[in-house]
Short mmCIF file of C-alpha atoms in Angstrom, two decimals:
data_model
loop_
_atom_site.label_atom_id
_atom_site.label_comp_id
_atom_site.label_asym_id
_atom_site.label_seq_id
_atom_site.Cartn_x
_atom_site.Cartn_y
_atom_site.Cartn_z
CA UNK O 1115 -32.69 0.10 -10.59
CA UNK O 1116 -30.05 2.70 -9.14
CA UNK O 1117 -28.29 -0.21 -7.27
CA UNK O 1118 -27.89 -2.25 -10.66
CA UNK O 1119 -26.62 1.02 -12.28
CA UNK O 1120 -24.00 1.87 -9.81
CA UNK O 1121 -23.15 -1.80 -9.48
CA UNK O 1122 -22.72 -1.78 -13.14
CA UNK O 1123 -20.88 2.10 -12.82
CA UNK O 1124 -18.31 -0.21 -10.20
CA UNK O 1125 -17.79 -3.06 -12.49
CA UNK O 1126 -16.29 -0.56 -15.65
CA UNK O 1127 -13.96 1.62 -13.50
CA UNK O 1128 -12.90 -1.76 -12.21
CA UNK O 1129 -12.14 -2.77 -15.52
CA UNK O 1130 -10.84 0.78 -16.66
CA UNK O 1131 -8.32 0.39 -13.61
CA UNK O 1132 -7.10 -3.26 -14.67
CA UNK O 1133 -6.87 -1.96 -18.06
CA UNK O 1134 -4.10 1.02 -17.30
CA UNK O 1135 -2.47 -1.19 -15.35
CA UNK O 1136 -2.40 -3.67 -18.15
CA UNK O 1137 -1.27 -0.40 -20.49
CA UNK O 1138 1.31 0.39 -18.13
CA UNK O 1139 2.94 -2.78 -17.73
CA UNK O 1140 2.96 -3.40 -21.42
CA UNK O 1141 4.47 -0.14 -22.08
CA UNK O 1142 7.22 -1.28 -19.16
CA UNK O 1143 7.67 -4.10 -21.44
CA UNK O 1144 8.41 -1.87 -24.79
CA UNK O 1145 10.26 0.24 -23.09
CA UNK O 1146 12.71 -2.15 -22.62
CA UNK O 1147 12.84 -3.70 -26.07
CA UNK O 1148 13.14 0.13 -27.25
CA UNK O 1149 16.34 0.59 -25.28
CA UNK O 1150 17.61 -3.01 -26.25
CA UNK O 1151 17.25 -2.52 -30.26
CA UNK O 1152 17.30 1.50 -30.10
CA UNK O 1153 13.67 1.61 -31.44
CA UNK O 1154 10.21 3.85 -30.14
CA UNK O 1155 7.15 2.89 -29.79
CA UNK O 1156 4.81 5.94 -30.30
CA UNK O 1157 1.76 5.64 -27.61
CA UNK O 1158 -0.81 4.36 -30.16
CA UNK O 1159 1.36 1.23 -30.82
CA UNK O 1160 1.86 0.47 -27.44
CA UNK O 1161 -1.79 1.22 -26.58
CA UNK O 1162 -2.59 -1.16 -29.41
CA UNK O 1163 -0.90 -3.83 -27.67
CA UNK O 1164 -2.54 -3.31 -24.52
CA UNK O 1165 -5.68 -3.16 -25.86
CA UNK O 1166 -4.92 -6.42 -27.52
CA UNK O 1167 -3.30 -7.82 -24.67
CA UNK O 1168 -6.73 -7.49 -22.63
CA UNK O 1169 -8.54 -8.83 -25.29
CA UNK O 1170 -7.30 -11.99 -25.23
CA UNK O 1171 -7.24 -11.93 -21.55
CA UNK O 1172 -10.83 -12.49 -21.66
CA UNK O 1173 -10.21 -15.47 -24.06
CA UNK O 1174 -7.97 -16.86 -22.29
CA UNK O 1175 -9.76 -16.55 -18.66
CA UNK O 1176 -12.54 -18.17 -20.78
CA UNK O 1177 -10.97 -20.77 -22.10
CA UNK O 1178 -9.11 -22.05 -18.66
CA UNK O 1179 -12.75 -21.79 -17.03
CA UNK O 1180 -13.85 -24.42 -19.44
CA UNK O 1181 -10.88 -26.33 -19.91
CA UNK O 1182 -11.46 -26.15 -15.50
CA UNK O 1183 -15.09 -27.35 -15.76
CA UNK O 1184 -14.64 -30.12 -18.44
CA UNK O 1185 -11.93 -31.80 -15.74
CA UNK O 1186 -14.71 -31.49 -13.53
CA UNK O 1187 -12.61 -29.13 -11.35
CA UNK O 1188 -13.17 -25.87 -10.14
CA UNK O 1189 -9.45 -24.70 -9.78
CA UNK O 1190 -7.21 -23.66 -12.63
CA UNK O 1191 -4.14 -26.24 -12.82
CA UNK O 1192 -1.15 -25.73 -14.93
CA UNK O 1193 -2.59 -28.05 -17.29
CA UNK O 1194 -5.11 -26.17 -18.45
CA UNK O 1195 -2.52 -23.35 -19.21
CA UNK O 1196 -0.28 -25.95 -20.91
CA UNK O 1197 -3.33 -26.90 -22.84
CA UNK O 1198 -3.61 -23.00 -23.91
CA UNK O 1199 -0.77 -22.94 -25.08
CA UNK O 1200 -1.18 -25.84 -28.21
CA UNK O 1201 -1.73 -23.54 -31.54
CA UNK O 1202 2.36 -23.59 -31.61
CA UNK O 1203 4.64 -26.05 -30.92
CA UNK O 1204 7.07 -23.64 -30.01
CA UNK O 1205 4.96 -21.94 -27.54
CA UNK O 1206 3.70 -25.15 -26.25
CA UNK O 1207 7.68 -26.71 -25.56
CA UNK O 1208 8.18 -23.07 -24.06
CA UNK O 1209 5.78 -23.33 -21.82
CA UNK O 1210 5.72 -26.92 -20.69
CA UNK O 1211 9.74 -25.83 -20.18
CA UNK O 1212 8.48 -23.04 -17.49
CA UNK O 1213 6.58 -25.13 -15.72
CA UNK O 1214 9.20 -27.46 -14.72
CA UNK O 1215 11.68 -24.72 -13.81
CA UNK O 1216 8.36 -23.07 -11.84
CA UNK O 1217 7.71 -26.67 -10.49
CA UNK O 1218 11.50 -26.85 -9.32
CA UNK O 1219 11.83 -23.62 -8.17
CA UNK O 1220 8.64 -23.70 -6.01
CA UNK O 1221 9.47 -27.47 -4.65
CA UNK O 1222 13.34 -25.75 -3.85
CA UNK O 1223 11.14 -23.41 -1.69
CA UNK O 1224 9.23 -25.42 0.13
CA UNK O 1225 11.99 -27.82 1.49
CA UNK O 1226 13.45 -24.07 2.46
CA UNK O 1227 11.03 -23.18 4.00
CA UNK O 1228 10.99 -26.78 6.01
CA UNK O 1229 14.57 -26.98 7.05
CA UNK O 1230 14.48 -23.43 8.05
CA UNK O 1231 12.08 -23.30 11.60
CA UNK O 1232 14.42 -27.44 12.40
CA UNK O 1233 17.50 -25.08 12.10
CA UNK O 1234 16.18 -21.62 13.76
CA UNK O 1235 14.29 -24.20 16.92
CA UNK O 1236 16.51 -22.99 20.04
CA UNK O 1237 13.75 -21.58 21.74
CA UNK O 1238 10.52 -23.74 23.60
CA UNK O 1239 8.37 -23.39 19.86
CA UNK O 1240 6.03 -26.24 18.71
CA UNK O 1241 7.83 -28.97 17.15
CA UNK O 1242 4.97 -29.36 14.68
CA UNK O 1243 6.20 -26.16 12.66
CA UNK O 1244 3.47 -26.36 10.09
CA UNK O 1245 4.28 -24.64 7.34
CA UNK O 1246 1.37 -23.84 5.34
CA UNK O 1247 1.36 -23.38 1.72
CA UNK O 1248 -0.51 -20.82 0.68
CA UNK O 1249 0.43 -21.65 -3.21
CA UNK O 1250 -1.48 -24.90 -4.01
CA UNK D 344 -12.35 -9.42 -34.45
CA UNK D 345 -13.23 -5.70 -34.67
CA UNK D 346 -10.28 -4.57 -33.39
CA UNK D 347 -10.05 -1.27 -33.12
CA UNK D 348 -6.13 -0.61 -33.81
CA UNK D 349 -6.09 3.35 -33.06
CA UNK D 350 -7.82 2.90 -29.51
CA UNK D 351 -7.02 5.81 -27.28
CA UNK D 352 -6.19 4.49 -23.31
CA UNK D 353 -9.65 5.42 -21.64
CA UNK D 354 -7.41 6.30 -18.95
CA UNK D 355 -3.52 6.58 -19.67
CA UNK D 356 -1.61 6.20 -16.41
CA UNK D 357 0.59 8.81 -15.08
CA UNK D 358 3.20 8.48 -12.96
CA UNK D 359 1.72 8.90 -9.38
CA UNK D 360 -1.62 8.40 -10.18
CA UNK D 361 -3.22 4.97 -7.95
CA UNK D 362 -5.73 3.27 -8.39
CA UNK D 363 -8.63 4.52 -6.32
CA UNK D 364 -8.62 1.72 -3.81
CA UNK D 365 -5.81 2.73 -2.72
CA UNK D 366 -3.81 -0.86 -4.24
CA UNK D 367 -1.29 0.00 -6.13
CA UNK D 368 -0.67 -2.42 -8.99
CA UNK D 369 1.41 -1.23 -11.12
CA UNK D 370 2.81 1.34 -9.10
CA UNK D 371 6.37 0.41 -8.09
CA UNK D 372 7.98 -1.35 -10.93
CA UNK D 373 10.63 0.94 -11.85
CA UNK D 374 13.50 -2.00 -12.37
CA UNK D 375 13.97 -4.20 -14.99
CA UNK D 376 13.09 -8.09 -14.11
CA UNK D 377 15.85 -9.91 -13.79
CA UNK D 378 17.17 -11.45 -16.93
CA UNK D 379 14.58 -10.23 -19.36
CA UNK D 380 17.15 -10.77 -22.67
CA UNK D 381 14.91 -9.58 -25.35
CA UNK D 382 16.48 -10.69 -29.28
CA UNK D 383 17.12 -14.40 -27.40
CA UNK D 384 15.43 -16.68 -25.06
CA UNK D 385 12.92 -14.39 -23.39
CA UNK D 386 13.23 -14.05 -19.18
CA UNK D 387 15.87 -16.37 -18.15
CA UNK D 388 14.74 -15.46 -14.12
CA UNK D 389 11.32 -17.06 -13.46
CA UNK D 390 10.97 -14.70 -11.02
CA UNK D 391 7.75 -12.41 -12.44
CA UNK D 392 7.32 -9.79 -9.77
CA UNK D 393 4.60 -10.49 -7.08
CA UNK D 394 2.51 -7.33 -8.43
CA UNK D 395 2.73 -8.56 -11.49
CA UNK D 396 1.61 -12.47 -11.06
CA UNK D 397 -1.65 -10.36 -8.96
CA UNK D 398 -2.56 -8.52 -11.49
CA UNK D 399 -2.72 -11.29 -13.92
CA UNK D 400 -5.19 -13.01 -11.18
CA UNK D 401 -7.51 -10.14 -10.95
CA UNK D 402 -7.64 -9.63 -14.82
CA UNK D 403 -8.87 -13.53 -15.43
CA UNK D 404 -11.33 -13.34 -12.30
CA UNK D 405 -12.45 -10.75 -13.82
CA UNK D 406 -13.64 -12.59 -17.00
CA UNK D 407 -14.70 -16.01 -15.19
CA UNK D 408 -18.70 -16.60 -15.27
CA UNK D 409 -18.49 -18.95 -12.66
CA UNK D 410 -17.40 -17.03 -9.29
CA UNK D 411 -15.95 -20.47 -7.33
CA UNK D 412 -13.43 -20.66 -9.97
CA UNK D 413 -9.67 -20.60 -8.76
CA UNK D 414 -6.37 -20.41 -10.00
CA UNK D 415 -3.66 -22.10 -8.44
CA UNK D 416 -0.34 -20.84 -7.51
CA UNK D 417 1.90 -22.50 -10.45
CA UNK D 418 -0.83 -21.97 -12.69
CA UNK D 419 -0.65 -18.19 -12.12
CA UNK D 420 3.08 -17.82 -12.40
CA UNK D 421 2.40 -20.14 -15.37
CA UNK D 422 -0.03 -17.96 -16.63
CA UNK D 423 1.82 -14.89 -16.00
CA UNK D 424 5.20 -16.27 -18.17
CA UNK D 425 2.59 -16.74 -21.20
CA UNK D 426 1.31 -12.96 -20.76
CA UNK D 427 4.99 -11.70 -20.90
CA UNK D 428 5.64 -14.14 -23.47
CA UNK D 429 2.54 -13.06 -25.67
CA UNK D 430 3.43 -9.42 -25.45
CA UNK D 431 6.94 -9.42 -26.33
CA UNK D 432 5.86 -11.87 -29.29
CA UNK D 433 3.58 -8.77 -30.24
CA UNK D 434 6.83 -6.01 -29.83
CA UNK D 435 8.94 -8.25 -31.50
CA UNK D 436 7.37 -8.84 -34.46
CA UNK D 437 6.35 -5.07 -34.60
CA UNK D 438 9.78 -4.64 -34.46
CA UNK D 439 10.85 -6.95 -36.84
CA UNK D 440 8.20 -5.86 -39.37
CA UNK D 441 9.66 -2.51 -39.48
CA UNK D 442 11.43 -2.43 -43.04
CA UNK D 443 12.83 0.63 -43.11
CA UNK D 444 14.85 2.26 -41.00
CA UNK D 445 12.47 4.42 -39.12
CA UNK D 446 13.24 5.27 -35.75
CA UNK D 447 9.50 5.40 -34.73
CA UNK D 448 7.58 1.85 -34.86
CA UNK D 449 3.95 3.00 -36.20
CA UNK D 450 0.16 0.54 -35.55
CA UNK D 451 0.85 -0.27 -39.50
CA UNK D 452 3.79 -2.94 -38.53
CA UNK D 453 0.83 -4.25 -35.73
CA UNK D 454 -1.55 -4.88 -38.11
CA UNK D 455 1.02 -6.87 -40.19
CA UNK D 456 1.83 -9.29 -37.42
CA UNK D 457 -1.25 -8.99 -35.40
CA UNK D 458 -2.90 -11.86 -37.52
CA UNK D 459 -0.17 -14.82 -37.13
CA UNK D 460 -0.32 -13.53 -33.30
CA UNK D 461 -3.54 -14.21 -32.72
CA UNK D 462 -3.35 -17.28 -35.20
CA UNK D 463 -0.18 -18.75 -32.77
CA UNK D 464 -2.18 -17.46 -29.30
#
């Protein structure tokens, strides 16, 4: 019985932790705003947003596990995020807009990261300079 | 949704205060990302922060039921564009909702725009 309370202890300082850091990036995030338009947030607002923030965290984690599951996959894909995003049409074009700039960005990257060891190769190092990607 | 709007932080961060696993995840982000235009198109630079793309990982793991679920790489940076995106939808229209011309933004303007928020998320 102690084990499952301790466990359980673990689990909500765990979440406790996630959710300050959650509060402090989101507070990064007004700050900025609040020096753009000369505007300030008092902490309850911005601790209301957090708190908000998190909450649909969990809805969102949620919903990509299913949206996972009823592919019949077990990893997350950007099209389950695209699908997240469908209650606006303005969020949806946003988003499907990011993922081709991430898509082009990362692909940019990767032939990088290829030419790089065929141009750096002076010294006796495997020709088969496997370049593993750790992103997909 | 009984959202409580006056929730204190459990634990409000200060600066210099970790994390007791000695990770720091929010520790180090004292610069602005690059290209974050608020009032126009929101974060012309892709480029979330590293810290930032891991905590967004560790906050959705931490709601999945089923423990071999993944998230792959695009889907994370993905993921982490729509959390910046949903938040400064939230300041914004706090912002915006603020008739007068107080210098302090108050939960009130939230609770105006928190509906068509969550309607739109």
């Amino acid at each position: 019985m102690e084990e499952t309370e301790a466990e359980a202890e673990r689990q909500f300082s765990h979440r406790q932790r996630l959710k300050a850091a959650v509060h402090y990036t989101v507070g990064h995030l007004c700050n900025e705003v609040a020096l753009d338009k000369q505007v300030q947030f008092n902490k309850q607002t911005v601790a209301a947003i957090a708190e908000v923030t998190f909450r649909q965290c969990e809805n969102f984690a949620k919903d990509l596990e299913m949206f996972a599951r009823h592919a019949k996959r077990s990893t997350v894909t950007t099209e389950d995020v695209k699908l997240l995003a469908r209650r606006s049409n303005s969020l949806l074009k946003y988003i499907t807009e990011k993922n081709e700039e991430i898509a082009q960005l990362n692909l940019e990257r990767k032939t990088k990261k290829k030419r790089k060891p065929e141009d750096e190769s002076s010294n006796s190092r495997e020709p088969a300079a496997e370049v593993v990607d750790t992103e997909t | 949704m009984t959202a409580s709007l006056k929730a204190q932080p459990a634990s409000s961060p200060q600066p210099g205060k970790r994390p007791r696993d000695g990770r720091v995840i929010a520790g180090s982000y004292n610069h602005a990302p690059p290209g974050l235009v608020l009032g126009g198109p929101v974060g012309n630079g892709t480029d979330s922060p590293p810290f930032f793309q891991e905590l967004v990982s560790r906050v959705l793991h931490l709601h999945f039921r089923d423990c071999k679920t993944k998230v792959s790489g695009d889907a994370l940076q993905l993921m982490a564009e729509f959390l910046k995106i949903f938040v400064v939808a939230a300041v914004r229209g706090v912002q915006q909702a603020q008739a007068e011309d107080l210098d302090i933004v108050d939960v009130d303007q939230l609770e105006k725009v928190l509906p068509q928020l969550l309607l739109d998320f």
